[in-house]
Every structure is written in structure tokens, then in C-alpha cells.
């Protein structure tokens, strides 16, 4: 059995967190100097394991076995959210590297083809899941031409040129070259911690349905307009938010989540009755019938709110991701490995967050493993995981990778 | 009896609306070129009536009778809100000019001392009611040093220098020189129109109490954080808004109004549970006990909401204007004049909007007259009033001014 080098794993995770270090976390936006430095460092490490490394035209880093045999891709994304945690993405990337090294060093495993990968811009500084979408052929040059940085508006093309990637070809998946894809990630929630589990075997990645809901009232003077004749778009938005809070628990699934991330009132002045209110609302579930039910209830509540508040309403669905189911045999491989190490401390669970695995799964058999997030904290520089869990997760994924590759006829 | 020249009044109102004309309204921010042009034009008109005109150090334009006798100030503010209506402020300013002219031309009235005035920045491009506050001695140089333009941050000092007002002294009220102050204004609401009245005799100007209310929840991932453990600051804000909508009507006065003008959720991203929510909330009433009752209920609701949503709350009162009562004898003078012209179409009413009169009233006997706003529309370029009402309002104010001055012993 291949056994990882726990000290090396932890040391590499900490080395990787030096790229863009911020407090106890990292600030490593896609294509920043720190991000590109980290990708070049990864390519060097892949080469040192004897792999053929390259960075493709959107910054994905691949380490391909020189044997050319069908390999198992293992990785995650290398960049971070702004001023965020050290493990989100980096964990799966360094796991891929450590597993490749471990196999290379282990008698009887050196021939098992592991291909570590680090995707670019899963976090969407330019385009959410850009790297994995490029890999599966789900992005064209025109979309890349149009894309800009969400914070400062820098065109993606300019960022790619500054990163030295102009003219570099984008690597496209060749399904025959790969057995599949494994991704490890911190849970980013507290379900594992709260239930005393140390490994989550991801069954599916939730579908995210997102909406822009706009209410139109009548903008007017907040001092001279009698309450009785007001059409206050802000009151309409609050009314809808409360209707959702009351009704959704009755129709949601046990793992459904829903969030109003933004409310904007126009003109937003203290003495003006808002004439327009915009809400960004989303819900997530791993089951299509639940998503469809929540959609129907939401539309009904928007209509009711518009009637009740006498404000015209518009609802536009801006995202309709389908739930993505992980490969059953790969799930079993991860579960079997977990069961050997921690018989009573693993659980099958859906992922509430989106991940590159849901994109790669369109073309390759894919699965994911979660390890606990302390306090459920993520997307924040205080994000962390116990060292013992960091090590355990990597060993479980290593065992699963071995089982998958041997199952494929590798010896 | 002095009779105004209706054609001249309407023509001057339209001439004044040429300064910064925008669609059917005006864009004439304080100290803009258009605003200063309009003030210099006013000074010329005052001089042409035989008055001693000057523009003081904050842009107030005064036309003082050369006789030096105790005069009745009549006016309003000359600047406009951004891209707003042609009558807000301008109406009262041109009424002051027309009344001064009418008195000068009318046998037996030429000796009645009218002092037209145009205040600066009632609309608060820099400091709300700057001109009238400066006149009553309620602003010091340090506040002027600190003030900046609310839109572009230009220091008030720079704006004053560019307007040619650096080093020009600010005129301070000398109570013995003035009988009092009259201001005409469009209603900016629909109470007159809805009740079929053409003149409003203002009894008081409401107090505005304003609050910044902040809820602190826990910012977290909108996909991985179970509903059961969330502390969503946005939900807290919506909960408070609905609690206010339910409870305030039970405790408010018949003319109370309340408005949530802004809700800001942080970080405001679709996939992040808001960790902080800020609301700008205000209410207005003309009675102190009502204001105090609403304040107490608001604080109670904020506390209840914090408990219910498990989000910490902070409430800060940012404005505590006392209601301001208009001079009873001046009110009678306006009412008597209205009763002669339109026996069944005038009404006593509070003002829901703030006006320079509430500032001037601290040092001089003051009163206000309202004329209808078509559709109650104001702070918008479509703001308008029937010509017949524009003329009627000026004649009523003229008659009231004559009565007030003759009552003071002028003949």
C-alpha cells in the first residue's frame, strides 16, 4: 500500500501558502504574480516527480505521466478568493502532487499513472471555473475575449498576456487518455465537524439556481408623500425576503439552502422613497425536483408580493446549474478507503459548494472527498483544518486512487 | 391692494428655469456656474427694483430696502436638486422678487419694506440649509472648512473660491432689522391636490429623526452553511423592515411618515451570507410626543429583531430635528388672504419636508405657504404646478405680506 509522507505534505501545503501569504491565509487572485509564481513552482515539482509538466493557455498546470498510459487526474484549483483561506483549492492541488510522489516512490505503484492538475480561476476572478471549463471544451475564444476582472475590469486577454500566456494553446480533454478525476477539498461547512466525521464522500454537487428579482415602486419624497399612497420598492423587497423565510422551510429539502446576498434600493438616499429594489437571490439543492419546486414557490411569492405591495415585479433566472452526481464506483473507492482508516467517522454527503469536479464530470468519471473545516469557516483568512485531518484525507485519497487504477487493470 | 403682474411672474419663473435647464426641469447644483449666474441675475433684478443687493460669503442673495426700515424677508433657495424640478426653491425666490416689484409699483405700498432673499444650498449639495443656517449664526468656519460636496467630494472652500466668494463676509441676521420671514414653496406631496385645495397654510415643519441601524451576523459560504446555523444579517434587516411596517401604523400619528431609504448588505455577493447589514431609516412628525413614541418603538423593534435573528444590532440616531411651529399671527395673515381669494379651497397643514423657514424661525417670526404639486411629484424633472396656482399663491402671499407690514405700523 502506498503511504504518503505526512511531514512533506504539511510542509508543501505551508510552502504553497507562502505564495500571496495574508495573515494566516492567502491573497492569490488568478493570474496575479503570486498565482503565476505558484503555478510555475507546481510545474517544477511535477517535473521533479518525473512527470511532463506544462501550463496551458488559461493557466491550468498539468503533470502528465511520460508513459502516456491512461492516467487518473487528481487536483483542484490553485488560486484563492481575495484575502481568503490557505486550503480552499490548494489542498486538492497539493494532494495531487503528494499522491504522484508517493506512487513514484512506492514499490509496485510507480507504474500507476497519476496526473496532478491545478485548474485556473475556479474562484471566478474573471470566469468561474474557467480552467476546468476550458479543459472540457465548454468555453470559446469569444467568451475569453469578452471576460473582464470582476473587481477592476481588466480584460482577461490582458491578464493572460501579462501572465505570459498569450498564444499558449489551451489543453483539451482527451477522454481516452484519462481514467477519471479525483478532487479533495475542505468541506467549507460544519456538517463533518458537527457530526464528528473526518471524511465526507461527496455524492453530488448541488445545483445553484440564481435570480435577479426587481421591484418597481414609485420614487418620491420621503417627507411629503403620505403613507397611504406610497409604492415603496424597498418594502416590497423586505416583504419578499420574509415570505421566503416563512415559506421555503415548508417546501425545501433537508439539505436545501437559500440566500439573499444583495439588496439594492434606488436611489438609496435617506429622504427618498425607493422607486426600485433589486435582490440577488439563490438556492441550492442536489435534487432536481426540489430545485424545481423551490423555483415554482419563489415565482409564486414574487407574484404575491407584487400584488400585496402594488409594486411591479420582474424575476430573471441568472444561473440554473443542474445537480451533478459523482461516479458511483469512485465514491465506493473513497468510502472503502475511509472505512479502513476510520470505520465510524466518514459519511456520504452532497456538496453545497460548486467545484471543478462538476465541470470535469461532464467528460470524465469524477468524484470528490471532503475533510472538515474548523468551525465551518471558509472564504475567510481564518479558514483552517486540523493537521491530522489534512494527513488523513490525503492518505484516504491515495488509497482510493490506487484502488481505482488497479481496478482499471493497472498492476 | 397690491396686485401682482401675473404675466411677469410666470415669465420670470420660466426665465429662472433657463439657468441649468434640463428637460422640463433644471439641474442647478449649489455654486455651479448656472447657480452663480442665477444668483447674479437675481441681484440685478433686486437692484432694478431699487433695492440694495448683495451676495454674501455663502452665496445668499439679499435685496435690502434702501430706507433701512424694518423689512419683511420673502424668499426661498435658488439652487435645485440634481436633475430635478423647476419650482422647488425657485418658486419662493421669484415670489419674493415679484412681491418686491409689486409693492414698489403700487400706490400706497411703495414704502412697505420687502426684502427678497435667495438662500444657498438648502438642498445640501454641501451642507443642508447652509445659507439660512449661516444667516442665523448656526454654522462656524470650522464646519465650512470640513464640508465637502456629497457627490464628488470637492471641498466647500474650493467651491466657494471658484464661485468668487472667498473672503466675502457672511451676512448675519439682525433681528431688529426684520419683521419676519415668509416662504412660499410647492407642497411636494399630493395632499392639496387630493383634497381639492389650492393653498396650504403651513402650521409646522415636521421633525426628522434619522437612524443608521446595523446588524452583525456571521459572513459565511452560501452553499455549505446549513440553514440551521446561519446568522444572516440581511434576514435581520428584512425582519426589522417588516416589523416596522406592521407596528408603526399602530403607534404613529395621522401625518407620520417613515422610510427605509437604503439597505446595504456586506459583502453583497450572491454566494455569501451577509455578515453585516446597514439600514438608513427615518421618520417624521410635527409633534414631539409622537416622535418620541416612534423612537421608543423603533429601539424596541431593533432589540426584538436582534434577539429573534441572533444578530447583534447597533442603532445610532443621526438626525434629531425638532418640529418647528410657524408664527400664529403670520399663519392667520396667510389664511385671511387665502380666504378672500378662495374661501373653500385652502387648508392648514404641516410640512412633511424640511425648509429654510424652520431655520430662520429660530431668530425671526416665520411662516410658509404651499401651492399644489401636480401628482404630488417633486425632486424629479417632471415636477410641475398649474399656472393658475402659481399666480394665486403669489397674490395670496402678497396680500399676507401687506397685512403683516401694515400690522407692524407701516402705512
PDB file of C-alpha atoms in Angstrom, chain A residues 121-315:
ATOM      1  CA  UNK A 121      -9.865  30.616 -11.841  1.00  0.00           C
ATOM      2  CA  UNK A 122     -12.377  28.280 -10.281  1.00  0.00           C
ATOM      3  CA  UNK A 123     -12.989  31.241  -7.968  1.00  0.00           C
ATOM      4  CA  UNK A 124     -14.143  33.387 -10.860  1.00  0.00           C
ATOM      5  CA  UNK A 125     -11.900  36.437 -10.659  1.00  0.00           C
ATOM      6  CA  UNK A 126     -12.608  36.506 -14.414  1.00  0.00           C
ATOM      7  CA  UNK A 127     -14.818  33.495 -15.282  1.00  0.00           C
ATOM      8  CA  UNK A 128     -15.957  31.000 -12.690  1.00  0.00           C
ATOM      9  CA  UNK A 129     -14.323  27.574 -13.319  1.00  0.00           C
ATOM     10  CA  UNK A 130     -12.513  28.945 -16.361  1.00  0.00           C
ATOM     11  CA  UNK A 131      -9.744  26.331 -16.273  1.00  0.00           C
ATOM     12  CA  UNK A 132     -11.880  23.214 -15.999  1.00  0.00           C
ATOM     13  CA  UNK A 133     -14.421  24.625 -18.471  1.00  0.00           C
ATOM     14  CA  UNK A 134     -11.633  25.270 -20.943  1.00  0.00           C
ATOM     15  CA  UNK A 135     -10.379  21.700 -20.396  1.00  0.00           C
ATOM     16  CA  UNK A 136     -13.757  20.103 -21.192  1.00  0.00           C
ATOM     17  CA  UNK A 137     -14.262  22.348 -24.218  1.00  0.00           C
ATOM     18  CA  UNK A 138     -17.002  24.458 -22.690  1.00  0.00           C
ATOM     19  CA  UNK A 139     -15.558  27.897 -23.432  1.00  0.00           C
ATOM     20  CA  UNK A 140     -14.772  29.572 -26.732  1.00  0.00           C
ATOM     21  CA  UNK A 141     -12.389  32.343 -27.694  1.00  0.00           C
ATOM     22  CA  UNK A 142     -15.221  34.860 -27.932  1.00  0.00           C
ATOM     23  CA  UNK A 143     -16.127  34.355 -24.246  1.00  0.00           C
ATOM     24  CA  UNK A 144     -12.484  34.786 -23.304  1.00  0.00           C
ATOM     25  CA  UNK A 145     -12.383  37.970 -25.432  1.00  0.00           C
ATOM     26  CA  UNK A 146     -15.350  39.387 -23.543  1.00  0.00           C
ATOM     27  CA  UNK A 147     -14.335  38.424 -19.999  1.00  0.00           C
ATOM     28  CA  UNK A 148     -13.011  41.031 -17.568  1.00  0.00           C
ATOM     29  CA  UNK A 149     -11.846  41.020 -13.962  1.00  0.00           C
ATOM     30  CA  UNK A 150     -14.854  41.317 -11.668  1.00  0.00           C
ATOM     31  CA  UNK A 151     -13.042  43.740  -9.357  1.00  0.00           C
ATOM     32  CA  UNK A 152     -11.097  46.092 -11.615  1.00  0.00           C
ATOM     33  CA  UNK A 153     -12.458  45.377 -15.107  1.00  0.00           C
ATOM     34  CA  UNK A 154      -9.069  44.313 -16.520  1.00  0.00           C
ATOM     35  CA  UNK A 155      -9.768  42.309 -19.713  1.00  0.00           C
ATOM     36  CA  UNK A 156      -8.949  38.610 -19.327  1.00  0.00           C
ATOM     37  CA  UNK A 157      -6.875  38.824 -22.532  1.00  0.00           C
ATOM     38  CA  UNK A 158      -4.655  41.493 -20.945  1.00  0.00           C
ATOM     39  CA  UNK A 159      -4.294  39.424 -17.780  1.00  0.00           C
ATOM     40  CA  UNK A 160      -3.316  36.344 -19.806  1.00  0.00           C
ATOM     41  CA  UNK A 161      -0.761  38.355 -21.801  1.00  0.00           C
ATOM     42  CA  UNK A 162       0.741  39.844 -18.637  1.00  0.00           C
ATOM     43  CA  UNK A 163       0.919  36.313 -17.191  1.00  0.00           C
ATOM     44  CA  UNK A 164       2.924  35.215 -20.239  1.00  0.00           C
ATOM     45  CA  UNK A 165       0.111  33.002 -21.565  1.00  0.00           C
ATOM     46  CA  UNK A 166      -0.743  34.854 -24.800  1.00  0.00           C
ATOM     47  CA  UNK A 167      -0.630  32.407 -27.705  1.00  0.00           C
ATOM     48  CA  UNK A 168      -0.146  29.364 -25.459  1.00  0.00           C
ATOM     49  CA  UNK A 169      -2.609  26.626 -26.524  1.00  0.00           C
ATOM     50  CA  UNK A 170      -5.403  25.535 -24.177  1.00  0.00           C
ATOM     51  CA  UNK A 171      -5.276  21.804 -23.315  1.00  0.00           C
ATOM     52  CA  UNK A 172      -8.468  19.961 -24.175  1.00  0.00           C
ATOM     53  CA  UNK A 173      -9.582  16.749 -22.500  1.00  0.00           C
ATOM     54  CA  UNK A 174      -8.961  13.546 -24.423  1.00  0.00           C
ATOM     55  CA  UNK A 175     -11.274  11.156 -22.603  1.00  0.00           C
ATOM     56  CA  UNK A 176      -9.294   8.108 -23.722  1.00  0.00           C
ATOM     57  CA  UNK A 177      -6.151   9.414 -22.004  1.00  0.00           C
ATOM     58  CA  UNK A 178      -7.776   9.596 -18.554  1.00  0.00           C
ATOM     59  CA  UNK A 179      -9.310   7.083 -16.184  1.00  0.00           C
ATOM     60  CA  UNK A 180     -11.136   9.882 -14.414  1.00  0.00           C
ATOM     61  CA  UNK A 181     -10.716  12.763 -11.981  1.00  0.00           C
ATOM     62  CA  UNK A 182     -10.465  12.966  -8.183  1.00  0.00           C
ATOM     63  CA  UNK A 183     -10.666  16.171  -6.210  1.00  0.00           C
ATOM     64  CA  UNK A 184     -10.180  16.717  -2.493  1.00  0.00           C
ATOM     65  CA  UNK A 185     -11.457  19.888  -0.865  1.00  0.00           C
ATOM     66  CA  UNK A 186     -12.194  21.301   2.556  1.00  0.00           C
ATOM     67  CA  UNK A 187     -15.896  20.996   3.302  1.00  0.00           C
ATOM     68  CA  UNK A 188     -16.344  24.773   3.836  1.00  0.00           C
ATOM     69  CA  UNK A 189     -19.277  23.989   6.124  1.00  0.00           C
ATOM     70  CA  UNK A 190     -19.590  22.455   9.563  1.00  0.00           C
ATOM     71  CA  UNK A 191     -21.521  19.266   8.779  1.00  0.00           C
ATOM     72  CA  UNK A 192     -18.482  16.980   9.235  1.00  0.00           C
ATOM     73  CA  UNK A 193     -17.329  18.728  12.394  1.00  0.00           C
ATOM     74  CA  UNK A 194     -20.841  18.845  13.874  1.00  0.00           C
ATOM     75  CA  UNK A 195     -21.411  15.133  13.225  1.00  0.00           C
ATOM     76  CA  UNK A 196     -17.950  14.024  14.384  1.00  0.00           C
ATOM     77  CA  UNK A 197     -16.953  12.764  10.918  1.00  0.00           C
ATOM     78  CA  UNK A 198     -13.495  13.234   9.399  1.00  0.00           C
ATOM     79  CA  UNK A 199     -14.095  12.273   5.764  1.00  0.00           C
ATOM     80  CA  UNK A 200     -17.012  13.198   3.534  1.00  0.00           C
ATOM     81  CA  UNK A 201     -17.627  11.093   0.433  1.00  0.00           C
ATOM     82  CA  UNK A 202     -19.308  13.513  -1.937  1.00  0.00           C
ATOM     83  CA  UNK A 203     -22.397  12.036  -3.570  1.00  0.00           C
ATOM     84  CA  UNK A 204     -23.326  15.020  -5.701  1.00  0.00           C
ATOM     85  CA  UNK A 205     -22.648  18.685  -6.165  1.00  0.00           C
ATOM     86  CA  UNK A 206     -25.688  20.839  -5.687  1.00  0.00           C
ATOM     87  CA  UNK A 207     -27.369  22.744  -8.440  1.00  0.00           C
ATOM     88  CA  UNK A 208     -27.307  26.504  -7.888  1.00  0.00           C
ATOM     89  CA  UNK A 209     -30.304  28.445  -9.159  1.00  0.00           C
ATOM     90  CA  UNK A 210     -29.831  32.143  -9.012  1.00  0.00           C
ATOM     91  CA  UNK A 211     -32.197  35.045  -9.607  1.00  0.00           C
ATOM     92  CA  UNK A 212     -32.277  38.758 -10.031  1.00  0.00           C
ATOM     93  CA  UNK A 213     -35.601  39.998  -8.661  1.00  0.00           C
ATOM     94  CA  UNK A 214     -36.534  43.625  -9.249  1.00  0.00           C
ATOM     95  CA  UNK A 215     -39.463  45.519  -7.772  1.00  0.00           C
ATOM     96  CA  UNK A 216     -40.550  48.827  -9.261  1.00  0.00           C
ATOM     97  CA  UNK A 217     -42.417  51.235  -6.984  1.00  0.00           C
ATOM     98  CA  UNK A 218     -42.736  54.991  -7.265  1.00  0.00           C
ATOM     99  CA  UNK A 219     -39.769  57.097  -6.204  1.00  0.00           C
ATOM    100  CA  UNK A 220     -40.955  60.063  -4.180  1.00  0.00           C
ATOM    101  CA  UNK A 221     -40.190  62.497  -1.378  1.00  0.00           C
ATOM    102  CA  UNK A 222     -39.958  60.687   1.961  1.00  0.00           C
ATOM    103  CA  UNK A 223     -41.409  63.639   3.844  1.00  0.00           C
ATOM    104  CA  UNK A 224     -44.334  64.793   1.743  1.00  0.00           C
ATOM    105  CA  UNK A 225     -45.710  61.510   0.426  1.00  0.00           C
ATOM    106  CA  UNK A 226     -48.459  60.124   2.653  1.00  0.00           C
ATOM    107  CA  UNK A 227     -48.001  56.518   3.782  1.00  0.00           C
ATOM    108  CA  UNK A 228     -51.339  55.588   2.201  1.00  0.00           C
ATOM    109  CA  UNK A 229     -50.294  56.389  -1.371  1.00  0.00           C
ATOM    110  CA  UNK A 230     -46.737  55.057  -1.321  1.00  0.00           C
ATOM    111  CA  UNK A 231     -45.444  52.353  -3.606  1.00  0.00           C
ATOM    112  CA  UNK A 232     -42.186  51.568  -1.823  1.00  0.00           C
ATOM    113  CA  UNK A 233     -39.986  49.108  -3.730  1.00  0.00           C
ATOM    114  CA  UNK A 234     -37.834  48.594  -0.620  1.00  0.00           C
ATOM    115  CA  UNK A 235     -40.824  47.457   1.399  1.00  0.00           C
ATOM    116  CA  UNK A 236     -41.638  45.029  -1.426  1.00  0.00           C
ATOM    117  CA  UNK A 237     -38.129  43.554  -1.241  1.00  0.00           C
ATOM    118  CA  UNK A 238     -38.325  43.128   2.537  1.00  0.00           C
ATOM    119  CA  UNK A 239     -41.776  41.581   2.177  1.00  0.00           C
ATOM    120  CA  UNK A 240     -40.462  39.017  -0.296  1.00  0.00           C
ATOM    121  CA  UNK A 241     -37.438  38.234   1.891  1.00  0.00           C
ATOM    122  CA  UNK A 242     -39.734  37.495   4.823  1.00  0.00           C
ATOM    123  CA  UNK A 243     -42.178  35.489   2.698  1.00  0.00           C
ATOM    124  CA  UNK A 244     -39.248  33.329   1.576  1.00  0.00           C
ATOM    125  CA  UNK A 245     -38.047  32.932   5.175  1.00  0.00           C
ATOM    126  CA  UNK A 246     -41.512  31.730   6.154  1.00  0.00           C
ATOM    127  CA  UNK A 247     -42.439  29.542   3.173  1.00  0.00           C
ATOM    128  CA  UNK A 248     -39.158  27.946   1.996  1.00  0.00           C
ATOM    129  CA  UNK A 249     -38.632  25.777   5.110  1.00  0.00           C
ATOM    130  CA  UNK A 250     -42.003  24.161   4.379  1.00  0.00           C
ATOM    131  CA  UNK A 251     -41.108  23.117   0.833  1.00  0.00           C
ATOM    132  CA  UNK A 252     -37.300  22.763   0.869  1.00  0.00           C
ATOM    133  CA  UNK A 253     -35.323  19.520   1.067  1.00  0.00           C
ATOM    134  CA  UNK A 254     -33.336  18.653   4.213  1.00  0.00           C
ATOM    135  CA  UNK A 255     -30.100  19.972   2.630  1.00  0.00           C
ATOM    136  CA  UNK A 256     -31.542  22.930   0.709  1.00  0.00           C
ATOM    137  CA  UNK A 257     -30.000  26.329   1.378  1.00  0.00           C
ATOM    138  CA  UNK A 258     -31.176  29.760   0.199  1.00  0.00           C
ATOM    139  CA  UNK A 259     -29.628  33.197   0.463  1.00  0.00           C
ATOM    140  CA  UNK A 260     -30.389  36.798  -0.396  1.00  0.00           C
ATOM    141  CA  UNK A 261     -26.859  38.043  -0.992  1.00  0.00           C
ATOM    142  CA  UNK A 262     -27.673  41.586  -2.024  1.00  0.00           C
ATOM    143  CA  UNK A 263     -30.481  44.120  -1.732  1.00  0.00           C
ATOM    144  CA  UNK A 264     -30.042  47.438  -3.561  1.00  0.00           C
ATOM    145  CA  UNK A 265     -32.529  50.261  -3.163  1.00  0.00           C
ATOM    146  CA  UNK A 266     -32.576  53.125  -5.648  1.00  0.00           C
ATOM    147  CA  UNK A 267     -31.791  55.926  -5.325  1.00  0.00           C
ATOM    148  CA  UNK A 268     -30.622  54.850  -1.864  1.00  0.00           C
ATOM    149  CA  UNK A 269     -30.969  58.262  -0.224  1.00  0.00           C
ATOM    150  CA  UNK A 270     -32.348  58.656   3.309  1.00  0.00           C
ATOM    151  CA  UNK A 271     -35.133  61.048   2.275  1.00  0.00           C
ATOM    152  CA  UNK A 272     -36.309  59.349  -0.894  1.00  0.00           C
ATOM    153  CA  UNK A 273     -38.823  56.503  -1.096  1.00  0.00           C
ATOM    154  CA  UNK A 274     -37.075  53.750  -3.090  1.00  0.00           C
ATOM    155  CA  UNK A 275     -38.510  53.532  -6.599  1.00  0.00           C
ATOM    156  CA  UNK A 276     -36.574  50.374  -7.441  1.00  0.00           C
ATOM    157  CA  UNK A 277     -35.295  47.464  -5.377  1.00  0.00           C
ATOM    158  CA  UNK A 278     -33.094  44.678  -6.686  1.00  0.00           C
ATOM    159  CA  UNK A 279     -32.433  41.418  -4.851  1.00  0.00           C
ATOM    160  CA  UNK A 280     -29.859  38.773  -5.710  1.00  0.00           C
ATOM    161  CA  UNK A 281     -31.306  35.500  -4.517  1.00  0.00           C
ATOM    162  CA  UNK A 282     -30.136  31.931  -4.882  1.00  0.00           C
ATOM    163  CA  UNK A 283     -30.976  28.463  -3.646  1.00  0.00           C
ATOM    164  CA  UNK A 284     -29.135  25.174  -3.868  1.00  0.00           C
ATOM    165  CA  UNK A 285     -30.093  21.541  -3.684  1.00  0.00           C
ATOM    166  CA  UNK A 286     -28.775  18.258  -5.018  1.00  0.00           C
ATOM    167  CA  UNK A 287     -32.153  17.100  -6.337  1.00  0.00           C
ATOM    168  CA  UNK A 288     -33.805  18.458  -9.471  1.00  0.00           C
ATOM    169  CA  UNK A 289     -37.396  18.025  -8.188  1.00  0.00           C
ATOM    170  CA  UNK A 290     -36.520  20.099  -5.111  1.00  0.00           C
ATOM    171  CA  UNK A 291     -34.922  22.817  -7.246  1.00  0.00           C
ATOM    172  CA  UNK A 292     -37.991  22.885  -9.498  1.00  0.00           C
ATOM    173  CA  UNK A 293     -40.322  23.080  -6.502  1.00  0.00           C
ATOM    174  CA  UNK A 294     -38.367  25.949  -4.945  1.00  0.00           C
ATOM    175  CA  UNK A 295     -38.382  27.775  -8.285  1.00  0.00           C
ATOM    176  CA  UNK A 296     -42.165  27.470  -8.521  1.00  0.00           C
ATOM    177  CA  UNK A 297     -42.669  28.663  -4.934  1.00  0.00           C
ATOM    178  CA  UNK A 298     -40.304  31.599  -5.451  1.00  0.00           C
ATOM    179  CA  UNK A 299     -42.171  32.760  -8.545  1.00  0.00           C
ATOM    180  CA  UNK A 300     -45.465  32.459  -6.673  1.00  0.00           C
ATOM    181  CA  UNK A 301     -44.112  34.512  -3.730  1.00  0.00           C
ATOM    182  CA  UNK A 302     -42.783  37.214  -6.074  1.00  0.00           C
ATOM    183  CA  UNK A 303     -46.219  37.464  -7.683  1.00  0.00           C
ATOM    184  CA  UNK A 304     -47.972  37.589  -4.298  1.00  0.00           C
ATOM    185  CA  UNK A 305     -45.548  40.260  -3.056  1.00  0.00           C
ATOM    186  CA  UNK A 306     -46.095  42.394  -6.149  1.00  0.00           C
ATOM    187  CA  UNK A 307     -49.868  42.209  -5.627  1.00  0.00           C
ATOM    188  CA  UNK A 308     -49.630  42.936  -1.913  1.00  0.00           C
ATOM    189  CA  UNK A 309     -47.258  45.909  -2.237  1.00  0.00           C
ATOM    190  CA  UNK A 310     -48.613  47.237  -5.534  1.00  0.00           C
ATOM    191  CA  UNK A 311     -45.094  47.220  -6.989  1.00  0.00           C
ATOM    192  CA  UNK A 312     -44.422  45.703 -10.393  1.00  0.00           C
ATOM    193  CA  UNK A 313     -42.016  42.749 -10.184  1.00  0.00           C
ATOM    194  CA  UNK A 314     -39.565  41.193 -12.621  1.00  0.00           C
ATOM    195  CA  UNK A 315     -37.783  37.923 -11.954  1.00  0.00           C
TER     196      UNK A 315
END
